[in-house]
Short mmCIF file of C-alpha atoms (C1' of nucleotides) in Angstrom, two decimals:
data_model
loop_
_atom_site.label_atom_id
_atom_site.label_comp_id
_atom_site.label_asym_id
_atom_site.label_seq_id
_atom_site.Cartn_x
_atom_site.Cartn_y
_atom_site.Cartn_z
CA UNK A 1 0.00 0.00 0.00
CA UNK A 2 2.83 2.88 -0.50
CA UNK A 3 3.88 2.68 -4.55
CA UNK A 4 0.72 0.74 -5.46
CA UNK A 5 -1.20 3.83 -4.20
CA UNK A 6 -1.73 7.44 -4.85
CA UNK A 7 -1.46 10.10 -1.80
CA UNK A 8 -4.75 10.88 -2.38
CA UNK A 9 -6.02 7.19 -2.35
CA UNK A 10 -3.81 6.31 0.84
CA UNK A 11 -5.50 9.23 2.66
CA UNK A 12 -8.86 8.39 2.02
CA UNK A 13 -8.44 5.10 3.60
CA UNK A 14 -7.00 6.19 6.62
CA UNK A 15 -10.13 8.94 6.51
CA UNK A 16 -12.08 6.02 6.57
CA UNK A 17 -10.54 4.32 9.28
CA UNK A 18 -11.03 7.41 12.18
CA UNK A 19 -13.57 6.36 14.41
CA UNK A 20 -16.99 8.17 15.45
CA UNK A 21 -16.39 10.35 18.45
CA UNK A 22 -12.76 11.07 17.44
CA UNK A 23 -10.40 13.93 15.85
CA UNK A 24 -6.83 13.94 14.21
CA UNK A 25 -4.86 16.38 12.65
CA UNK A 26 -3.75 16.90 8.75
CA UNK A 27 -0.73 16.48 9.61
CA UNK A 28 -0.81 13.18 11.73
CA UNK A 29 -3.13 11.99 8.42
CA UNK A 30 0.11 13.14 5.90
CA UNK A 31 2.40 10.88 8.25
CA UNK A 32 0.01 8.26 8.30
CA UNK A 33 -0.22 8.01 4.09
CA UNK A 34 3.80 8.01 4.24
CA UNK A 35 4.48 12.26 3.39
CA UNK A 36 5.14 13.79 6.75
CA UNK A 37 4.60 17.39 5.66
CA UNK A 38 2.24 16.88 3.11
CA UNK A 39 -0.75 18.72 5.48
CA UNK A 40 -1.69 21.33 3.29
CA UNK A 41 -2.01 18.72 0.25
CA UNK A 42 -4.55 16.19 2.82
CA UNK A 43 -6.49 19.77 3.21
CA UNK A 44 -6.88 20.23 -0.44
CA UNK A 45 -7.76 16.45 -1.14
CA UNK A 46 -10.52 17.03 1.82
CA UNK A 47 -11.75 20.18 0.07
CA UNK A 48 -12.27 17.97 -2.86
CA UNK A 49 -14.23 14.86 -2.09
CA UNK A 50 -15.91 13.28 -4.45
CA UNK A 51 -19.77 14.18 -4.62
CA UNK A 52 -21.68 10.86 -2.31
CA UNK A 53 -18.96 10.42 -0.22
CA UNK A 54 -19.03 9.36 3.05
CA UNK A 55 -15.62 9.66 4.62
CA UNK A 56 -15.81 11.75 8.02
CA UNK A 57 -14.21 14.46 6.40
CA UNK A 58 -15.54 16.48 9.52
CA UNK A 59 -12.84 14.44 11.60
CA UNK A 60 -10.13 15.95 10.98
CA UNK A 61 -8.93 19.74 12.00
CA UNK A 62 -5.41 21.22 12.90
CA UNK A 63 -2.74 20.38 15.05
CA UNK A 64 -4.12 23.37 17.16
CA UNK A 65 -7.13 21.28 18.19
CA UNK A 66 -9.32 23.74 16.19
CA UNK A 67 -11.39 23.82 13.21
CA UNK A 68 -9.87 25.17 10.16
CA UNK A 69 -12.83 25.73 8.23
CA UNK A 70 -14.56 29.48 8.48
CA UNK A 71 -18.10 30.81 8.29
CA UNK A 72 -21.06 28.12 7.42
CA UNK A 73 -18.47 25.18 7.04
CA UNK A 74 -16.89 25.93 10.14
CA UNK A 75 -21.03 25.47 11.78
CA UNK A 76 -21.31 22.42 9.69
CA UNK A 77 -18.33 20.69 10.75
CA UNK A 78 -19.44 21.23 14.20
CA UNK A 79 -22.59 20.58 14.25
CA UNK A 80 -21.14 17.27 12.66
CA UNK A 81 -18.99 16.57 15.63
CA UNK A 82 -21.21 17.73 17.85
CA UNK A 83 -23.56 14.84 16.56
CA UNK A 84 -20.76 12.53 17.46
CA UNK A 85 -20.77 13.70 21.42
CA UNK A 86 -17.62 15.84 20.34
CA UNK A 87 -17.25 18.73 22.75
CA UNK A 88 -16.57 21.92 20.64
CA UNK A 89 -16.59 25.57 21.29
CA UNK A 90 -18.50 27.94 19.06
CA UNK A 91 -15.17 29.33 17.84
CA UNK A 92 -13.74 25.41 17.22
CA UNK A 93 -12.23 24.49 19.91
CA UNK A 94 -11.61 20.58 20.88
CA UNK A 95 -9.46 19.01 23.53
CA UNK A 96 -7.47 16.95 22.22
CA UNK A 97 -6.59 15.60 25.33
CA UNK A 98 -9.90 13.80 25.40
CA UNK A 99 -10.96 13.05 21.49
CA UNK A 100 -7.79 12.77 19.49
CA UNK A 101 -7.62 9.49 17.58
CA UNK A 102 -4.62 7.12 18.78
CA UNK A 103 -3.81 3.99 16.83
"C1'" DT B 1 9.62 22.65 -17.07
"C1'" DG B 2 8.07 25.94 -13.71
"C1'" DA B 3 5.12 28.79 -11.08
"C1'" DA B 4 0.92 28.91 -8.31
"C1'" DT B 5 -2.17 26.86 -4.88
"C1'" DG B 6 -4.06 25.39 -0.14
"C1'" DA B 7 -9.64 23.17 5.37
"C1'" DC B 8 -1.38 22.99 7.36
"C1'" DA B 9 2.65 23.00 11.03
"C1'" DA B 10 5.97 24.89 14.02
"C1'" DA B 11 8.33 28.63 15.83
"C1'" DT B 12 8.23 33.36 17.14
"C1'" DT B 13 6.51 37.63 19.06
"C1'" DT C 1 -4.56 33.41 23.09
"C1'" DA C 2 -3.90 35.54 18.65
"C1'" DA C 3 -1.30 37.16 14.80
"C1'" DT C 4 2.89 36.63 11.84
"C1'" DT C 5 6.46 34.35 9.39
"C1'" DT C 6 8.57 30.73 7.08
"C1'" DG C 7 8.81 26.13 5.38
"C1'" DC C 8 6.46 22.25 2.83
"C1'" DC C 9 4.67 19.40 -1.03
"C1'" DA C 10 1.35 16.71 -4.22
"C1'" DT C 11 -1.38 18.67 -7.82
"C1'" DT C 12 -2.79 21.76 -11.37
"C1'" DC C 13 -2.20 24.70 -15.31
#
DNA sequence: TGAATGACAAATT
DNA sequence: TAATTTGCCATTC
């Protein structure tokens, strides 16, 4: 799973893999698919899901334990998380502490 | 080929 | 805490 796969492919199936209830950073996902600082690029593959998907994009946020999203997606994502039993602050705060995703 | 682009990260102030 | 600065890199054009 590391030359047999795009970056883009290897991220969406460790999307897939973050449980309900639980956060991780882009940057822990860019390790994960095998390009360390890659974060920016796992953003921009988020951005650009394919229409009927139904990875938990709304998972994942910064390494700041915030949401990086602004305006009505920032809302959506936590209302999203929210769902989950995700405790997050109306500016998008989490604590890590207590819902980031550890393999 | 090469420059531009981001839902970032880490360090600094 | 928030705002800046600098570094990064797989894609896109």
């Amino acid at each position: 799973m590391h030359q047999s796969s795009s970056f883009q492919e290897r991220v969406w199936l460790i999307v897939s893999a973050i449980p309900c209830g639980y956060v991780i950073s882009y940057g822990e996902i860019a390790r994960l698919a095998g390009s360390p600082r890659a974060a920016r690029q796992v953003a921009k593959i988020l951005k650009h899901l394919p229409n009927g998907s139904t990875l938990p994009w709304h998972r994942i946020i910064n390494s700041q334990g915030k949401i990086s999203l602004k305006g009505e997606d920032l809302v959506r994502q936590r209302n999203a998380l929210l769902a989950e039993g995700v405790v997050v602050t109306t500016s998008g705060r989490i604590d890590l502490k207590l819902y980031r995703w550890r393999q």
